Amino acid sequence: MNAPLDSLLNDFLIYTLSLEKRVLDEYSEPEEWLELLSKRQELIDHISELLEQGVSFTDTQKKVYLQPAYEADKKITPLMDIRKRDLESDMVNMKKTQAVNQQYGEYGSSYSAYGAFFDKKK
């Protein structure tokens, strides 16, 4: 058996499943995902180095480690894309709100005791 590769693949699967759990949690923040993604990338780099040295995956490794990780990735990627688009939309809306507030100054955020807006710029 190839113990170092098994160990790396096992860690890769653990980080992938942890990432899947975090992404599926609607209350998790994308910043929480970054650490798991960077650790996964480190493992991928180590696995790639072993593959360049001529090591190859066994059928058991493919079945036990790679297939479950692949299935998890198929769920994670679309959810991360959706979350990314939502965040981009929120940022655009926030920038629009900031632009409006800058344009109108304090007029948009102050409330009149009379319930009416008086144009003080004239």
Short mmCIF file of N, CA and C in Angstrom, two decimals:
data_model
loop_
_atom_site.label_atom_id
_atom_site.label_comp_id
_atom_site.label_asym_id
_atom_site.label_seq_id
_atom_site.Cartn_x
_atom_site.Cartn_y
_atom_site.Cartn_z
N MET A 1 0.84 -1.21 0.00
CA MET A 1 0.00 0.00 0.00
C MET A 1 0.87 1.25 0.00
N ASN A 2 0.29 2.31 -0.43
CA ASN A 2 0.98 3.58 -0.49
C ASN A 2 0.49 4.46 0.66
N ALA A 3 1.09 4.30 1.83
CA ALA A 3 0.62 4.95 3.06
C ALA A 3 0.63 6.48 2.98
N PRO A 4 1.70 7.11 2.48
CA PRO A 4 1.67 8.58 2.42
C PRO A 4 0.54 9.11 1.53
N LEU A 5 0.30 8.45 0.41
CA LEU A 5 -0.77 8.89 -0.47
C LEU A 5 -2.13 8.64 0.18
N ASP A 6 -2.29 7.49 0.86
CA ASP A 6 -3.54 7.22 1.57
C ASP A 6 -3.81 8.28 2.62
N SER A 7 -2.78 8.66 3.34
CA SER A 7 -2.93 9.68 4.39
C SER A 7 -3.34 11.03 3.79
N LEU A 8 -2.69 11.41 2.71
CA LEU A 8 -3.03 12.68 2.05
C LEU A 8 -4.45 12.64 1.50
N LEU A 9 -4.82 11.54 0.88
CA LEU A 9 -6.17 11.42 0.32
C LEU A 9 -7.23 11.42 1.42
N ASN A 10 -6.92 10.79 2.55
CA ASN A 10 -7.86 10.78 3.67
C ASN A 10 -8.05 12.21 4.20
N ASP A 11 -6.95 12.94 4.37
CA ASP A 11 -7.04 14.33 4.83
C ASP A 11 -7.82 15.18 3.82
N PHE A 12 -7.56 14.95 2.54
CA PHE A 12 -8.27 15.68 1.49
C PHE A 12 -9.78 15.44 1.59
N LEU A 13 -10.15 14.19 1.80
CA LEU A 13 -11.58 13.86 1.92
C LEU A 13 -12.18 14.52 3.17
N ILE A 14 -11.45 14.49 4.27
CA ILE A 14 -11.94 15.11 5.51
C ILE A 14 -12.16 16.62 5.31
N TYR A 15 -11.20 17.31 4.71
CA TYR A 15 -11.35 18.75 4.47
C TYR A 15 -12.48 19.04 3.48
N THR A 16 -12.62 18.18 2.49
CA THR A 16 -13.69 18.38 1.50
C THR A 16 -15.05 18.23 2.16
N LEU A 17 -15.22 17.21 2.99
CA LEU A 17 -16.50 17.00 3.67
C LEU A 17 -16.77 18.11 4.69
N SER A 18 -15.72 18.61 5.34
CA SER A 18 -15.89 19.74 6.27
C SER A 18 -16.32 20.99 5.51
N LEU A 19 -15.71 21.20 4.37
CA LEU A 19 -16.09 22.34 3.54
C LEU A 19 -17.54 22.21 3.08
N GLU A 20 -17.92 21.02 2.67
CA GLU A 20 -19.30 20.79 2.24
C GLU A 20 -20.27 21.13 3.38
N LYS A 21 -19.94 20.70 4.57
CA LYS A 21 -20.80 20.97 5.73
C LYS A 21 -20.92 22.47 5.98
N ARG A 22 -19.80 23.19 5.87
CA ARG A 22 -19.82 24.65 6.09
C ARG A 22 -20.61 25.37 5.00
N VAL A 23 -20.43 24.95 3.76
CA VAL A 23 -21.12 25.60 2.64
C VAL A 23 -22.62 25.35 2.72
N LEU A 24 -23.00 24.16 3.13
CA LEU A 24 -24.42 23.83 3.24
C LEU A 24 -25.10 24.55 4.40
N ASP A 25 -24.32 25.01 5.38
CA ASP A 25 -24.85 25.77 6.51
C ASP A 25 -25.14 27.19 6.02
N GLU A 26 -26.41 27.55 5.96
CA GLU A 26 -26.78 28.86 5.41
C GLU A 26 -26.29 30.02 6.25
N TYR A 27 -25.90 29.76 7.50
CA TYR A 27 -25.43 30.83 8.38
C TYR A 27 -23.92 30.96 8.40
N SER A 28 -23.22 30.11 7.66
CA SER A 28 -21.76 30.20 7.63
C SER A 28 -21.34 31.36 6.73
N GLU A 29 -20.21 31.91 7.06
CA GLU A 29 -19.66 33.03 6.30
C GLU A 29 -18.59 32.51 5.33
N PRO A 30 -18.51 33.09 4.16
CA PRO A 30 -17.50 32.65 3.19
C PRO A 30 -16.06 32.72 3.73
N GLU A 31 -15.81 33.62 4.67
CA GLU A 31 -14.46 33.70 5.25
C GLU A 31 -14.10 32.39 5.94
N GLU A 32 -15.10 31.70 6.48
CA GLU A 32 -14.86 30.43 7.15
C GLU A 32 -14.41 29.37 6.14
N TRP A 33 -14.79 29.52 4.91
CA TRP A 33 -14.46 28.53 3.89
C TRP A 33 -13.01 28.66 3.45
N LEU A 34 -12.44 29.85 3.57
CA LEU A 34 -11.11 30.10 3.02
C LEU A 34 -10.04 29.21 3.64
N GLU A 35 -10.10 29.00 4.95
CA GLU A 35 -9.09 28.16 5.59
C GLU A 35 -9.18 26.72 5.08
N LEU A 36 -10.40 26.22 4.97
CA LEU A 36 -10.57 24.85 4.47
C LEU A 36 -10.12 24.75 3.02
N LEU A 37 -10.43 25.77 2.23
CA LEU A 37 -10.00 25.75 0.82
C LEU A 37 -8.48 25.79 0.70
N SER A 38 -7.82 26.59 1.53
CA SER A 38 -6.36 26.67 1.42
C SER A 38 -5.70 25.37 1.89
N LYS A 39 -6.25 24.74 2.93
CA LYS A 39 -5.69 23.45 3.37
C LYS A 39 -5.91 22.37 2.31
N ARG A 40 -7.07 22.39 1.69
CA ARG A 40 -7.33 21.44 0.59
C ARG A 40 -6.35 21.66 -0.55
N GLN A 41 -6.09 22.92 -0.88
CA GLN A 41 -5.16 23.22 -1.96
C GLN A 41 -3.75 22.72 -1.64
N GLU A 42 -3.33 22.87 -0.38
CA GLU A 42 -2.03 22.35 0.03
C GLU A 42 -1.96 20.84 -0.19
N LEU A 43 -3.03 20.15 0.19
CA LEU A 43 -3.06 18.70 0.01
C LEU A 43 -3.04 18.33 -1.47
N ILE A 44 -3.77 19.08 -2.27
CA ILE A 44 -3.78 18.83 -3.72
C ILE A 44 -2.37 19.00 -4.29
N ASP A 45 -1.66 20.02 -3.80
CA ASP A 45 -0.29 20.25 -4.27
C ASP A 45 0.61 19.08 -3.89
N HIS A 46 0.49 18.57 -2.65
CA HIS A 46 1.30 17.43 -2.23
C HIS A 46 0.96 16.18 -3.04
N ILE A 47 -0.32 15.97 -3.27
CA ILE A 47 -0.75 14.80 -4.06
C ILE A 47 -0.21 14.93 -5.49
N SER A 48 -0.25 16.12 -6.04
CA SER A 48 0.26 16.35 -7.40
C SER A 48 1.75 16.04 -7.48
N GLU A 49 2.49 16.42 -6.45
CA GLU A 49 3.93 16.13 -6.42
C GLU A 49 4.17 14.63 -6.46
N LEU A 50 3.38 13.88 -5.67
CA LEU A 50 3.54 12.42 -5.67
C LEU A 50 3.19 11.83 -7.03
N LEU A 51 2.14 12.36 -7.65
CA LEU A 51 1.75 11.86 -8.97
C LEU A 51 2.84 12.14 -10.00
N GLU A 52 3.52 13.30 -9.89
CA GLU A 52 4.62 13.63 -10.81
C GLU A 52 5.81 12.70 -10.61
N GLN A 53 5.93 12.16 -9.40
CA GLN A 53 7.03 11.23 -9.11
C GLN A 53 6.71 9.80 -9.57
N GLY A 54 5.54 9.61 -10.15
CA GLY A 54 5.20 8.30 -10.70
C GLY A 54 4.22 7.49 -9.87
N VAL A 55 3.81 8.01 -8.73
CA VAL A 55 2.82 7.31 -7.91
C VAL A 55 1.47 7.42 -8.61
N SER A 56 0.66 6.38 -8.54
CA SER A 56 -0.67 6.44 -9.15
C SER A 56 -1.72 5.97 -8.15
N PHE A 57 -2.95 6.31 -8.42
CA PHE A 57 -4.06 5.95 -7.55
C PHE A 57 -4.44 4.50 -7.78
N THR A 58 -4.74 3.81 -6.70
CA THR A 58 -5.28 2.45 -6.82
C THR A 58 -6.79 2.56 -6.99
N ASP A 59 -7.40 1.48 -7.40
CA ASP A 59 -8.86 1.47 -7.53
C ASP A 59 -9.53 1.70 -6.18
N THR A 60 -8.95 1.16 -5.14
CA THR A 60 -9.49 1.34 -3.79
C THR A 60 -9.43 2.82 -3.39
N GLN A 61 -8.31 3.46 -3.65
CA GLN A 61 -8.16 4.89 -3.32
C GLN A 61 -9.18 5.72 -4.09
N LYS A 62 -9.36 5.38 -5.35
CA LYS A 62 -10.35 6.11 -6.14
C LYS A 62 -11.74 5.96 -5.56
N LYS A 63 -12.07 4.75 -5.14
CA LYS A 63 -13.41 4.46 -4.64
C LYS A 63 -13.63 5.04 -3.24
N VAL A 64 -12.63 4.90 -2.37
CA VAL A 64 -12.78 5.30 -0.97
C VAL A 64 -12.61 6.81 -0.77
N TYR A 65 -11.67 7.42 -1.47
CA TYR A 65 -11.34 8.83 -1.22
C TYR A 65 -11.81 9.77 -2.33
N LEU A 66 -11.44 9.45 -3.54
CA LEU A 66 -11.66 10.41 -4.63
C LEU A 66 -13.13 10.51 -5.05
N GLN A 67 -13.83 9.41 -5.13
CA GLN A 67 -15.23 9.46 -5.55
C GLN A 67 -16.10 10.25 -4.56
N PRO A 68 -15.99 10.00 -3.23
CA PRO A 68 -16.79 10.82 -2.30
C PRO A 68 -16.41 12.30 -2.34
N ALA A 69 -15.11 12.58 -2.51
CA ALA A 69 -14.68 13.99 -2.59
C ALA A 69 -15.25 14.64 -3.85
N TYR A 70 -15.26 13.91 -4.94
CA TYR A 70 -15.81 14.42 -6.19
C TYR A 70 -17.31 14.71 -6.05
N GLU A 71 -18.03 13.79 -5.42
CA GLU A 71 -19.47 13.98 -5.22
C GLU A 71 -19.74 15.21 -4.35
N ALA A 72 -18.93 15.40 -3.32
CA ALA A 72 -19.09 16.58 -2.46
C ALA A 72 -18.79 17.85 -3.25
N ASP A 73 -17.73 17.81 -4.06
CA ASP A 73 -17.39 18.99 -4.88
C ASP A 73 -18.51 19.37 -5.84
N LYS A 74 -19.21 18.37 -6.37
CA LYS A 74 -20.31 18.67 -7.29
C LYS A 74 -21.42 19.43 -6.57
N LYS A 75 -21.59 19.23 -5.26
CA LYS A 75 -22.59 19.99 -4.49
C LYS A 75 -22.05 21.35 -4.09
N ILE A 76 -20.78 21.39 -3.70
CA ILE A 76 -20.18 22.61 -3.15
C ILE A 76 -20.07 23.72 -4.18
N THR A 77 -19.56 23.40 -5.35
CA THR A 77 -19.26 24.42 -6.35
C THR A 77 -20.47 25.26 -6.74
N PRO A 78 -21.62 24.68 -7.08
CA PRO A 78 -22.77 25.52 -7.43
C PRO A 78 -23.26 26.39 -6.26
N LEU A 79 -23.19 25.84 -5.05
CA LEU A 79 -23.62 26.62 -3.89
C LEU A 79 -22.69 27.80 -3.63
N MET A 80 -21.41 27.58 -3.82
CA MET A 80 -20.45 28.67 -3.65
C MET A 80 -20.66 29.74 -4.72
N ASP A 81 -20.96 29.32 -5.94
CA ASP A 81 -21.23 30.28 -7.01
C ASP A 81 -22.47 31.12 -6.71
N ILE A 82 -23.51 30.47 -6.20
CA ILE A 82 -24.73 31.20 -5.84
C ILE A 82 -24.43 32.21 -4.74
N ARG A 83 -23.69 31.77 -3.72
CA ARG A 83 -23.35 32.67 -2.61
C ARG A 83 -22.50 33.84 -3.10
N LYS A 84 -21.61 33.57 -4.04
CA LYS A 84 -20.75 34.62 -4.60
C LYS A 84 -21.60 35.65 -5.34
N ARG A 85 -22.55 35.19 -6.15
CA ARG A 85 -23.42 36.12 -6.88
C ARG A 85 -24.26 36.95 -5.91
N ASP A 86 -24.75 36.31 -4.84
CA ASP A 86 -25.52 37.05 -3.85
C ASP A 86 -24.69 38.14 -3.19
N LEU A 87 -23.44 37.81 -2.85
CA LEU A 87 -22.57 38.79 -2.23
C LEU A 87 -22.24 39.93 -3.19
N GLU A 88 -22.02 39.60 -4.46
CA GLU A 88 -21.75 40.63 -5.46
C GLU A 88 -22.95 41.56 -5.61
N SER A 89 -24.14 40.99 -5.60
CA SER A 89 -25.37 41.79 -5.70
C SER A 89 -25.51 42.69 -4.48
N ASP A 90 -25.24 42.16 -3.30
CA ASP A 90 -25.30 42.96 -2.08
C ASP A 90 -24.30 44.10 -2.12
N MET A 91 -23.12 43.85 -2.65
CA MET A 91 -22.10 44.90 -2.74
C MET A 91 -22.54 45.99 -3.71
N VAL A 92 -23.12 45.61 -4.83
CA VAL A 92 -23.60 46.60 -5.81
C VAL A 92 -24.69 47.46 -5.18
N ASN A 93 -25.62 46.82 -4.47
CA ASN A 93 -26.69 47.57 -3.82
C ASN A 93 -26.15 48.50 -2.75
N MET A 94 -25.14 48.05 -2.01
CA MET A 94 -24.55 48.90 -0.98
C MET A 94 -23.85 50.10 -1.61
N LYS A 95 -23.16 49.89 -2.72
CA LYS A 95 -22.49 51.00 -3.40
C LYS A 95 -23.51 52.01 -3.93
N LYS A 96 -24.64 51.50 -4.43
CA LYS A 96 -25.70 52.40 -4.90
C LYS A 96 -26.24 53.24 -3.75
N THR A 97 -26.46 52.60 -2.62
CA THR A 97 -26.96 53.30 -1.45
C THR A 97 -25.96 54.35 -0.99
N GLN A 98 -24.69 54.02 -0.98
CA GLN A 98 -23.67 54.98 -0.60
C GLN A 98 -23.64 56.16 -1.56
N ALA A 99 -23.78 55.90 -2.85
CA ALA A 99 -23.78 56.98 -3.84
C ALA A 99 -24.96 57.91 -3.63
N VAL A 100 -26.12 57.35 -3.34
CA VAL A 100 -27.30 58.18 -3.09
C VAL A 100 -27.10 59.01 -1.83
N ASN A 101 -26.56 58.41 -0.79
CA ASN A 101 -26.32 59.14 0.45
C ASN A 101 -25.32 60.27 0.25
N GLN A 102 -24.30 60.04 -0.58
CA GLN A 102 -23.32 61.09 -0.86
C GLN A 102 -23.95 62.21 -1.67
N GLN A 103 -24.82 61.85 -2.59
CA GLN A 103 -25.44 62.85 -3.46
C GLN A 103 -26.38 63.76 -2.67
N TYR A 104 -27.16 63.18 -1.79
CA TYR A 104 -28.17 63.96 -1.07
C TYR A 104 -27.73 64.34 0.33
N GLY A 105 -26.56 63.90 0.73
CA GLY A 105 -26.05 64.29 2.04
C GLY A 105 -26.95 63.77 3.14
N GLU A 106 -27.22 64.65 4.09
CA GLU A 106 -28.02 64.27 5.25
C GLU A 106 -29.51 64.32 4.98
N TYR A 107 -29.92 64.80 3.83
CA TYR A 107 -31.34 64.96 3.57
C TYR A 107 -32.07 63.62 3.52
N GLY A 108 -31.41 62.62 3.02
CA GLY A 108 -32.07 61.33 2.90
C GLY A 108 -32.17 60.59 4.22
N SER A 109 -31.28 60.91 5.18
CA SER A 109 -31.30 60.16 6.43
C SER A 109 -32.01 60.90 7.56
N SER A 110 -32.33 62.18 7.37
CA SER A 110 -33.01 62.91 8.43
C SER A 110 -34.52 62.87 8.20
N TYR A 111 -35.22 62.90 9.29
CA TYR A 111 -36.67 62.83 9.21
C TYR A 111 -37.24 64.15 9.70
N SER A 112 -38.19 64.64 8.97
CA SER A 112 -38.83 65.89 9.34
C SER A 112 -39.94 65.60 10.36
N ALA A 113 -40.05 66.50 11.31
CA ALA A 113 -41.11 66.36 12.31
C ALA A 113 -42.48 66.51 11.64
N TYR A 114 -42.54 67.16 10.48
CA TYR A 114 -43.80 67.40 9.80
C TYR A 114 -44.16 66.27 8.84
N GLY A 115 -43.25 65.35 8.64
CA GLY A 115 -43.52 64.24 7.73
C GLY A 115 -43.38 64.64 6.28
N ALA A 116 -42.72 65.76 6.02
CA ALA A 116 -42.54 66.21 4.63
C ALA A 116 -41.07 66.52 4.41
N PHE A 117 -40.67 66.49 3.18
CA PHE A 117 -39.30 66.80 2.82
C PHE A 117 -39.25 68.23 2.33
N PHE A 118 -38.39 69.01 2.92
CA PHE A 118 -38.21 70.39 2.47
C PHE A 118 -36.89 70.50 1.75
N ASP A 119 -36.92 71.04 0.54
CA ASP A 119 -35.71 71.20 -0.24
C ASP A 119 -34.96 72.41 0.24
N LYS A 120 -33.87 72.18 0.96
CA LYS A 120 -33.09 73.28 1.54
C LYS A 120 -31.98 73.73 0.60
N LYS A 121 -31.81 73.08 -0.55
CA LYS A 121 -30.73 73.44 -1.46
C LYS A 121 -31.03 74.73 -2.21
N LYS A 122 -32.30 75.13 -2.32
CA LYS A 122 -32.66 76.31 -3.11
C LYS A 122 -32.32 77.58 -2.41
#
